[in-house]
Coordinates of C-alpha atoms and ligand atoms in Angstrom, one line a residue:
M1 CA -42.4 75.2 49.1
E2 CA -41.5 73.8 45.7
K3 CA -39.1 75.8 43.6
R4 CA -38.4 74.9 40.1
I5 CA -35.0 75.0 38.5
G6 CA -34.7 78.0 36.2
A7 CA -35.1 77.6 32.4
G8 CA -31.5 78.6 31.7
A9 CA -30.1 76.2 34.3
A10 CA -32.3 73.4 32.9
G11 CA -31.1 74.0 29.3
W12 CA -27.5 74.0 30.6
A13 CA -28.1 70.8 32.6
G14 CA -29.3 69.1 29.4
V15 CA -26.2 70.2 27.5
A16 CA -23.9 69.1 30.3
S17 CA -25.6 65.7 30.4
A18 CA -25.3 65.3 26.7
I19 CA -21.6 66.2 26.7
A20 CA -21.0 63.7 29.5
G21 CA -23.0 61.0 27.6
A22 CA -21.3 61.7 24.3
G23 CA -17.9 61.7 25.9
L24 CA -18.5 58.5 27.7
G25 CA -19.9 56.9 24.5
E26 CA -16.8 57.9 22.5
L27 CA -14.6 56.5 25.3
V28 CA -16.4 53.2 25.3
A29 CA -16.2 53.1 21.5
A30 CA -12.5 53.8 21.6
V31 CA -11.8 50.8 23.8
S32 CA -14.5 48.4 22.6
A33 CA -15.7 49.1 19.1
P34 CA -13.9 52.0 17.5
R35 CA -16.0 51.9 14.3
S36 CA -19.3 52.4 16.3
S37 CA -18.5 55.7 17.9
P38 CA -21.8 57.5 18.3
F39 CA -20.6 60.5 16.3
A40 CA -19.1 58.4 13.5
S41 CA -22.1 56.1 13.3
I42 CA -24.6 59.0 13.0
G43 CA -22.3 60.8 10.6
S44 CA -21.9 57.8 8.4
A45 CA -25.7 57.2 8.4
L46 CA -26.2 60.8 7.4
I47 CA -23.7 60.5 4.6
D48 CA -25.5 57.5 3.3
L49 CA -28.9 59.1 3.6
A50 CA -27.8 62.5 2.2
P51 CA -29.4 63.4 -1.2
T52 CA -27.1 64.2 -4.1
W53 CA -27.6 68.0 -3.8
A54 CA -26.5 67.9 -0.2
K55 CA -23.3 66.0 -1.0
D56 CA -22.6 68.4 -3.8
A57 CA -23.2 71.4 -1.6
A58 CA -20.9 69.9 1.2
I59 CA -18.1 69.3 -1.3
A60 CA -18.6 72.7 -2.9
L61 CA -18.6 74.5 0.5
F62 CA -16.0 72.6 2.5
G63 CA -14.1 70.6 -0.1
T64 CA -12.2 67.8 1.4
A65 CA -13.0 69.2 4.9
D66 CA -16.6 68.1 4.4
K67 CA -16.2 65.4 7.1
V68 CA -15.1 67.8 9.7
A69 CA -18.0 70.1 8.8
L70 CA -20.4 67.2 9.2
L71 CA -19.1 66.3 12.7
V72 CA -19.4 70.0 13.8
L73 CA -23.0 70.0 12.5
I74 CA -23.9 66.8 14.4
A75 CA -22.4 68.2 17.6
A76 CA -24.4 71.4 17.2
V77 CA -27.6 69.6 16.6
L78 CA -26.9 67.3 19.5
L79 CA -26.3 70.2 21.9
G80 CA -29.4 72.0 20.7
A81 CA -31.5 68.9 21.2
A82 CA -30.0 68.4 24.6
A83 CA -30.9 71.9 25.7
V84 CA -34.4 71.2 24.5
A85 CA -34.4 68.0 26.6
G86 CA -33.4 70.0 29.6
L87 CA -36.2 72.5 29.1
V88 CA -38.8 69.7 28.5
Q89 CA -37.7 67.9 31.6
R90 CA -38.2 71.0 33.6
I91 CA -41.9 71.3 32.8
R92 CA -42.9 67.7 31.6
P93 CA -40.8 65.2 33.4
P94 CA -39.8 62.5 32.4
W95 CA -40.1 63.5 28.8
G96 CA -36.9 65.4 28.7
S97 CA -35.0 62.5 30.0
A98 CA -36.8 60.3 27.4
L99 CA -35.7 62.7 24.7
A100 CA -32.1 62.4 25.8
G101 CA -32.4 58.6 25.7
L102 CA -33.9 58.9 22.2
L103 CA -30.7 60.6 21.0
G104 CA -28.8 57.5 22.2
A105 CA -31.3 55.3 20.4
I106 CA -30.7 57.1 17.2
G107 CA -27.0 56.4 17.6
I108 CA -27.7 52.7 18.3
V109 CA -29.8 52.3 15.1
A110 CA -27.0 54.1 13.1
A111 CA -24.3 51.9 14.6
V112 CA -25.9 48.5 14.2
T113 CA -27.0 49.1 10.6
R114 CA -23.5 49.8 9.3
A115 CA -22.2 47.3 6.8
D116 CA -19.2 46.6 9.0
A117 CA -20.9 46.7 12.4
D118 CA -19.4 44.5 15.0
P119 CA -21.4 42.7 17.8
L120 CA -20.7 45.4 20.3
A121 CA -21.8 48.2 18.0
F122 CA -24.8 49.1 20.1
L123 CA -22.8 49.6 23.3
P124 CA -21.3 53.1 22.9
S125 CA -24.5 54.8 21.9
A126 CA -26.4 52.8 24.6
I127 CA -24.1 54.1 27.3
A128 CA -24.2 57.6 25.8
G129 CA -28.0 57.6 25.8
A130 CA -28.3 56.2 29.3
T131 CA -25.8 58.7 30.7
G132 CA -27.5 61.6 29.0
A133 CA -31.0 60.4 30.2
A134 CA -29.7 59.8 33.8
G135 CA -28.0 63.2 33.8
V136 CA -31.2 65.0 32.8
W137 CA -33.2 63.0 35.3
L138 CA -30.9 63.6 38.2
L139 CA -30.1 67.3 37.6
I140 CA -33.5 68.6 36.7
R141 CA -36.1 67.7 39.3
P142 CA -39.0 69.9 40.0
T143 CA -39.7 68.5 43.4
A144 CA -36.7 69.5 45.5
D145 CA -36.3 73.1 46.7
Q146 CA -33.1 73.3 44.8
A147 CA -32.1 71.9 41.4
G148 CA -31.8 68.2 41.6
G149 CA -31.8 68.4 45.3
L150 CA -28.4 70.0 45.0
S151 CA -27.3 73.4 46.3
R152 CA -26.7 76.0 43.7
R153 CA -23.0 75.4 44.1
G154 CA -23.4 71.6 44.0
F155 CA -25.5 72.0 40.7
L156 CA -22.7 74.1 39.1
V157 CA -20.0 71.7 40.2
A158 CA -21.9 68.7 39.0
T159 CA -22.8 70.1 35.5
V160 CA -19.4 71.8 34.9
S161 CA -17.5 68.7 35.8
A162 CA -19.8 66.4 33.7
A163 CA -19.2 68.7 30.7
V164 CA -15.4 68.9 31.2
V165 CA -14.9 65.2 31.8
G166 CA -17.2 64.3 28.9
G167 CA -15.5 66.8 26.6
A168 CA -12.1 65.6 27.5
A169 CA -13.1 62.0 27.0
A170 CA -14.6 62.8 23.6
A171 CA -11.5 64.8 22.5
W172 CA -9.1 62.0 23.7
S173 CA -11.1 59.3 21.9
G174 CA -11.3 61.4 18.7
A175 CA -7.5 61.9 18.7
G176 CA -6.7 58.3 19.4
N177 CA -9.2 57.2 16.7
A178 CA -7.4 58.8 13.8
T179 CA -5.9 55.4 12.9
G180 CA -5.2 52.7 15.3
R181 CA -1.6 52.3 16.3
S182 CA -1.3 48.6 15.7
I183 CA -2.4 48.9 12.1
R184 CA 0.0 51.7 11.4
V185 CA 2.8 49.4 12.6
V186 CA 1.6 46.7 10.3
R187 CA 1.6 49.1 7.3
D188 CA 5.1 50.5 8.2
A189 CA 6.5 47.0 8.2
I190 CA 5.3 46.2 4.7
R191 CA 8.0 45.8 2.0
L192 CA 6.2 45.7 -1.4
P193 CA 7.7 43.5 -4.0
S194 CA 9.3 45.2 -7.0
A195 CA 7.3 45.4 -10.2
H196 CA 7.9 43.1 -13.2
N197 CA 7.8 46.1 -15.5
R198 CA 8.9 49.7 -14.9
A199 CA 6.5 52.5 -15.7
S200 CA 8.6 55.2 -17.4
V201 CA 8.0 58.9 -17.3
P202 CA 9.3 60.4 -20.6
D203 CA 11.6 63.3 -20.5
G204 CA 9.7 66.5 -21.1
A205 CA 6.5 65.2 -19.5
D206 CA 7.0 67.7 -16.6
L207 CA 7.4 71.3 -17.9
G208 CA 8.6 72.3 -14.5
I209 CA 6.5 75.5 -14.6
E210 CA 6.0 76.9 -11.2
G211 CA 2.4 76.9 -10.2
V212 CA 1.4 74.0 -12.5
A213 CA 0.3 70.9 -10.7
P214 CA 3.2 68.5 -10.3
L215 CA 3.1 65.7 -12.9
I216 CA 2.9 63.1 -10.2
T217 CA 0.8 64.1 -7.2
P218 CA 2.5 63.4 -3.8
N219 CA 0.4 61.1 -1.7
N220 CA -0.2 63.7 1.0
E221 CA -1.5 66.2 -1.6
F222 CA -3.7 63.7 -3.4
Y223 CA -7.4 64.6 -3.2
R224 CA -9.5 62.4 -1.0
I225 CA -13.1 61.7 -1.6
D226 CA -15.1 58.9 0.1
T227 CA -18.1 58.2 2.4
A228 CA -15.9 56.8 5.2
L229 CA -16.1 59.0 8.3
I230 CA -13.7 56.6 10.0
V231 CA -11.1 55.2 7.6
P232 CA -11.4 51.4 7.6
E233 CA -8.5 49.6 9.3
I234 CA -7.9 46.4 7.5
D235 CA -5.1 44.1 8.6
P236 CA -3.6 42.7 5.3
A237 CA -3.2 39.3 7.1
E238 CA -7.0 39.2 7.4
W239 CA -7.8 40.8 4.0
S240 CA -9.1 38.7 1.2
L241 CA -10.9 39.4 -2.1
R242 CA -13.8 37.3 -3.3
I243 CA -14.6 37.2 -7.0
H244 CA -18.0 35.6 -7.5
G245 CA -21.4 36.0 -9.2
L246 CA -21.8 35.3 -12.9
V247 CA -18.6 33.4 -13.2
E248 CA -17.7 29.8 -14.0
R249 CA -15.3 29.6 -11.1
E250 CA -15.3 31.5 -7.9
I251 CA -12.0 32.9 -6.7
T252 CA -10.7 34.0 -3.3
L253 CA -7.4 35.9 -3.1
T254 CA -5.4 36.6 0.0
W255 CA -2.9 39.3 0.6
D256 CA 0.1 36.9 0.4
E257 CA -1.3 35.4 -2.8
L258 CA -1.8 38.9 -4.3
L259 CA 1.8 39.9 -3.5
A260 CA 3.2 36.7 -5.0
L261 CA 1.6 37.5 -8.4
P262 CA 3.7 39.5 -10.9
L263 CA 2.8 43.0 -10.0
E264 CA 3.0 45.8 -12.5
E265 CA 3.6 49.6 -12.3
S266 CA 1.4 52.0 -14.1
V267 CA 0.7 55.7 -14.0
T268 CA -3.0 56.6 -14.0
T269 CA -4.8 59.9 -13.3
L270 CA -7.8 59.5 -11.0
A271 CA -10.6 62.0 -11.2
C272 CA -13.7 62.6 -9.2
V273 CA -17.1 63.2 -10.9
S274 CA -17.7 65.9 -8.3
N275 CA -14.8 68.0 -9.6
T276 CA -16.0 71.3 -10.9
V277 CA -14.5 73.1 -14.0
G278 CA -11.1 74.2 -12.9
G279 CA -11.3 72.2 -9.6
G280 CA -8.7 70.1 -7.8
L281 CA -10.4 66.7 -7.3
I282 CA -8.0 65.0 -9.6
G283 CA -4.5 63.5 -9.0
N284 CA -1.9 61.4 -10.8
A285 CA 0.0 58.6 -9.2
L286 CA 2.4 55.8 -9.9
W287 CA 0.4 52.7 -8.9
L288 CA 1.7 49.2 -8.2
G289 CA -0.8 46.4 -8.7
Y290 CA -2.1 43.4 -10.5
P291 CA -4.3 43.5 -13.6
I292 CA -7.9 42.6 -12.8
R293 CA -8.3 41.1 -16.3
H294 CA -6.0 38.2 -15.4
L295 CA -8.1 37.4 -12.3
L296 CA -11.3 37.7 -14.3
A297 CA -9.8 35.4 -17.0
D298 CA -9.4 32.8 -14.3
A299 CA -12.9 33.3 -13.0
R300 CA -14.4 33.2 -16.5
P301 CA -17.4 35.5 -16.5
L302 CA -20.6 34.1 -18.1
P303 CA -21.7 35.6 -21.4
E304 CA -24.6 37.6 -19.9
A305 CA -22.4 39.5 -17.5
D306 CA -21.7 43.2 -18.3
M307 CA -20.8 44.7 -14.9
V308 CA -18.6 44.1 -11.9
L309 CA -20.0 45.4 -8.6
S310 CA -17.0 46.1 -6.3
R311 CA -17.6 46.4 -2.6
S312 CA -15.4 47.9 0.1
Q313 CA -15.2 46.6 3.6
D314 CA -17.4 49.5 4.8
G315 CA -20.2 48.8 2.3
F316 CA -19.5 51.3 -0.5
T317 CA -20.1 49.9 -3.9
A318 CA -19.1 50.8 -7.5
G319 CA -20.5 49.4 -10.7
T320 CA -17.8 49.1 -13.4
P321 CA -18.4 47.9 -17.0
L322 CA -17.0 44.4 -17.3
E323 CA -15.4 45.3 -20.6
T324 CA -13.2 48.0 -19.0
L325 CA -11.8 45.3 -16.6
T326 CA -11.2 42.7 -19.3
D327 CA -9.7 44.8 -22.1
D328 CA -6.0 45.6 -22.2
R329 CA -6.0 48.8 -20.1
N330 CA -4.3 49.0 -16.7
A331 CA -7.4 48.2 -14.6
I332 CA -5.7 47.0 -11.5
L333 CA -6.0 45.9 -7.9
A334 CA -3.5 48.4 -6.5
V335 CA -1.4 47.9 -3.4
G336 CA 1.2 50.6 -3.9
M337 CA 0.9 54.4 -4.5
N338 CA 4.0 56.4 -5.5
G339 CA 6.4 53.8 -4.0
D340 CA 4.6 53.3 -0.7
P341 CA 1.8 50.9 0.5
L342 CA -1.5 52.6 -0.1
P343 CA -2.1 55.3 2.5
F344 CA -5.0 54.4 4.8
E345 CA -7.2 57.2 3.3
H346 CA -6.5 55.9 -0.2
G347 CA -7.6 52.4 0.4
F348 CA -5.1 50.4 2.3
P349 CA -4.4 47.6 1.8
V350 CA -6.0 47.1 -1.7
R351 CA -8.1 49.4 -4.0
M352 CA -9.1 49.4 -7.6
V353 CA -7.7 51.8 -10.2
V354 CA -9.3 51.9 -13.7
P355 CA -8.1 54.3 -16.3
G356 CA -10.8 56.3 -18.0
L357 CA -13.6 56.1 -15.5
Y358 CA -14.6 58.5 -12.7
G359 CA -13.8 57.2 -9.2
Y360 CA -17.4 56.6 -8.2
V361 CA -17.8 53.9 -10.7
S362 CA -14.4 52.3 -10.5
A363 CA -11.9 53.2 -7.9
T364 CA -13.2 51.3 -4.9
K365 CA -10.9 51.6 -1.9
W366 CA -10.6 49.0 0.9
V367 CA -12.0 46.6 -1.7
V368 CA -13.0 43.1 -0.5
D369 CA -15.5 41.8 -3.0
L370 CA -16.0 41.7 -6.8
E371 CA -19.4 40.4 -7.9
V372 CA -19.7 39.8 -11.6
T373 CA -23.2 40.8 -12.5
R374 CA -25.4 42.9 -14.8
F375 CA -26.3 46.6 -14.9
D376 CA -29.9 45.7 -15.0
R377 CA -29.6 43.6 -11.8
A378 CA -27.3 45.5 -9.4
R379 CA -27.1 49.1 -8.4
A380 CA -24.1 50.8 -6.9
Y381 CA -23.8 53.3 -4.1
W382 CA -24.1 56.5 -6.2
T383 CA -26.4 55.0 -8.8
D384 CA -29.0 54.9 -6.1
R385 CA -28.4 58.6 -5.4
G386 CA -29.0 60.1 -8.8
W387 CA -25.7 59.6 -10.5
T388 CA -25.5 57.7 -13.8
A389 CA -24.6 54.0 -13.7
E390 CA -21.7 54.5 -16.1
G391 CA -19.2 57.3 -15.7
P392 CA -16.6 57.7 -18.4
I393 CA -14.3 60.7 -17.8
K394 CA -15.1 63.8 -19.8
L395 CA -12.6 65.8 -21.8
H396 CA -11.2 68.6 -19.6
S397 CA -8.4 71.2 -19.4
R398 CA -7.5 73.5 -16.5
I399 CA -5.4 76.7 -16.2
D400 CA -3.0 76.5 -13.3
V401 CA -1.0 79.7 -14.0
P402 CA -1.7 82.5 -13.9
R403 CA -4.0 82.2 -10.9
G404 CA -4.8 84.9 -8.4
S405 CA -5.9 88.2 -9.8
E406 CA -2.7 90.3 -10.2
V407 CA -0.2 89.5 -12.9
P408 CA 2.6 91.7 -14.4
S409 CA 1.6 93.1 -17.8
G410 CA 3.6 92.1 -20.9
E411 CA 5.1 88.6 -21.5
T412 CA 3.6 85.9 -19.4
V413 CA 3.0 82.1 -19.6
V414 CA -0.4 80.5 -19.4
A415 CA -0.1 76.9 -18.4
G416 CA -2.0 74.0 -16.9
V417 CA -3.1 70.4 -17.4
A418 CA -5.5 68.6 -19.7
W419 CA -7.0 65.1 -19.5
Q420 CA -9.4 62.5 -20.8
Q421 CA -8.0 59.3 -19.5
H422 CA -7.8 56.3 -21.8
V423 CA -8.8 58.5 -24.8
G424 CA -5.8 60.9 -24.6
V425 CA -5.3 64.6 -25.3
A426 CA -4.3 65.7 -28.8
G427 CA -4.0 69.5 -28.0
V428 CA -5.0 72.4 -25.9
E429 CA -6.1 75.8 -27.2
V430 CA -6.1 79.1 -25.3
R431 CA -7.7 82.4 -25.9
V432 CA -7.4 85.8 -24.3
D433 CA -10.7 87.6 -23.9
G434 CA -12.8 87.0 -27.0
G435 CA -9.8 86.5 -29.3
S436 CA -9.0 83.6 -31.5
W437 CA -8.0 80.2 -30.2
Q438 CA -4.2 79.7 -30.1
R439 CA -2.6 76.3 -30.0
A440 CA -0.6 75.7 -26.8
S441 CA 2.4 73.5 -26.8
L442 CA 1.7 70.1 -25.2
A443 CA 4.2 68.3 -23.0
T444 CA 5.0 64.7 -23.8
A445 CA 2.2 62.7 -22.1
I446 CA 3.1 59.8 -19.9
S447 CA 0.3 57.9 -21.6
D448 CA -3.3 58.4 -22.6
D449 CA -4.2 57.3 -19.1
T450 CA -2.7 60.4 -17.5
W451 CA -3.2 64.1 -17.6
V452 CA -0.8 66.1 -19.7
Q453 CA 0.8 69.5 -19.0
W454 CA 0.6 72.4 -21.6
S455 CA 1.8 76.0 -21.9
L456 CA 1.5 79.0 -24.1
P457 CA 3.3 82.3 -23.9
A458 CA 1.0 85.3 -24.0
T459 CA 1.3 89.1 -24.0
L460 CA -1.1 90.9 -21.7
T461 CA -1.8 94.5 -22.0
P462 CA -2.5 96.4 -18.8
G463 CA -6.0 95.9 -17.6
E464 CA -8.5 93.0 -17.0
H465 CA -8.3 89.8 -19.1
D466 CA -10.2 86.5 -19.3
L467 CA -8.0 83.6 -20.1
T468 CA -9.8 80.5 -21.3
C469 CA -8.6 77.0 -22.3
R470 CA -10.1 74.0 -24.1
A471 CA -8.8 70.6 -24.9
L472 CA -8.9 68.5 -28.1
S473 CA -9.0 64.8 -27.7
R474 CA -7.3 62.1 -29.6
A475 CA -10.7 60.9 -30.6
G476 CA -11.3 64.2 -32.5
E477 CA -13.5 65.8 -29.9
T478 CA -13.3 69.5 -28.8
Q479 CA -14.0 70.3 -25.2
T480 CA -17.5 71.7 -25.0
A481 CA -18.2 75.2 -23.8
E482 CA -21.6 74.1 -22.5
Q483 CA -21.7 74.5 -18.8
A484 CA -23.1 71.5 -16.8
P485 CA -22.9 70.8 -13.1
P486 CA -21.2 67.7 -11.7
A487 CA -24.4 65.7 -11.3
P488 CA -25.4 63.3 -12.8
N489 CA -22.2 62.4 -14.6
G490 CA -19.5 65.1 -14.5
A491 CA -19.2 68.9 -15.0
T492 CA -18.5 70.4 -18.4
G493 CA -17.6 73.9 -19.7
H494 CA -14.4 75.8 -20.4
H495 CA -12.2 76.9 -17.6
T496 CA -11.8 80.7 -17.5
V497 CA -9.4 82.6 -15.2
R498 CA -9.8 86.4 -14.8
V499 CA -6.6 88.3 -14.2
T500 CA -5.6 91.9 -13.9
A501 CA -2.3 92.8 -15.7
A502 CA -0.6 95.7 -14.0
Ligands
MTE1 N1 -14.6 52.5 -0.3 C1 -14.8 53.6 -1.1 N2 -14.1 53.7 -2.2 C2 -14.2 54.8 -3.0 C3 -15.1 55.8 -2.6 C4 -15.8 55.7 -1.4 O1 -16.7 56.5 -1.0 N3 -15.6 54.5 -0.6 N4 -15.2 57.0 -3.3 C5 -14.8 56.9 -4.7 C6 -14.7 58.2 -5.3 S1 -16.2 59.0 -5.6 C7 -13.5 58.7 -5.8 S2 -13.5 60.1 -6.7 C8 -12.3 58.0 -5.5 C9 -11.3 58.9 -4.8 O2 -10.1 58.2 -4.5 P1 -9.0 59.0 -3.6 O3 -9.7 59.4 -2.3 O4 -7.9 58.0 -3.4 O5 -8.6 60.2 -4.4 O6 -12.5 56.9 -4.7 C10 -13.6 56.1 -4.9 N5 -13.5 54.9 -4.1
MO2 MO1 -15.7 60.8 -6.8

């Protein structure tokens, strides 16, 4: 007599097969082609395919943990699909097995279409898919009198061990993947040359008010935004930058050549276009690098050029107005951040930093290619996803203290930061509730390319109050109260903090 495996057992067998396949795939990726892990490939493809609203929502919901959230989502969808494969196999073999194989095929397509795919990129997902399909096939057979021809106990042992071994393999590979050991050793051994100039931080630039963002953001607190699910690992010895396109002379620059140039220090505040009013996607660092304008002067752009399309090793691109890379601002190829080689997540070994422009149009990390071109000829990563081609930073101010709802009534200090890089901040005004705008005192700015701290003493009567700030620029602009979302070129509006004085 034929006795079919139960629906619950079939679903579970699908899930166990998927975990075994995924785990094996991650393991194969870890030893053969780390950047083509099935999870990372599918995640990266989803990031590239995601519409602007989805990216915004992910950043709004999860902040810089958006990548973890994405991996959890992929895992949940995978397990759901695997359970369905089990159920399908139970009633319509071999379609459940085929569905499991299809999941692997999706991984293969995602892996081989990456910009930095290597020849073995197909392998991890192929093995994952084959394992999943075989598991479903072997475990869920309607013919035998017991599931898969196994006893009830055998079935349990087989599925549980497949899940445990697969899960362990996936976890082990994930942990090992964080950043390869060898490349960490290479970075640790780097001694950056000292700069030809010294960037100076004027006395009084840091008001030292507790709760206000530190004037220079430590590397481990610096916000991180990028599309890279796996941080590129570039050996500096193999790094080079090619400058080409609408130029009279093509240039290739190696790491050793770059370090031999007279490097300069500069302090520049980076800001993300996705930052919301009052948000934290902004940081200020001391960068060490070489001015891009000197390299472009050597390359000699043709008169019709008006944009430089920079490309990172993993395929991200940014379109930067040529003028901002040839004028006298500190647009640099950075190799150092706050005294250290760039951290891996911030672009090791080389990134761009351009004062005055949002990161998505200028701050390419892991940069390997600069194509001199035209805005009407080339489109950058985010331009194809609904963001404007040009992204000058908007005038902003943020209240850092008081934050949190309860403050003591009476004398208090309202303080924060204000910025409009490369334009400069002339003043900050604060108002309590609907009162009149009062001029805060401004710290000495490091330069117009950095944020500046400000503070204002205020007296709060017991009860609820709204504290609002706005900045005035050195170009004579007053920060607009008009609320706009981050897309397509940066949020606007005043930052208001509601506090209760007790
Ligand atoms: N290669 C690469 N570079 C990139 C990005 C990216 O996705 N990939 N994102 C840009 C964006 S949107 C911002 S805001 C800055 C953030 O730099 P950070 O992560 O060092 O703070 O990097 C820019 N450079
Ligand atoms: Mo950004």
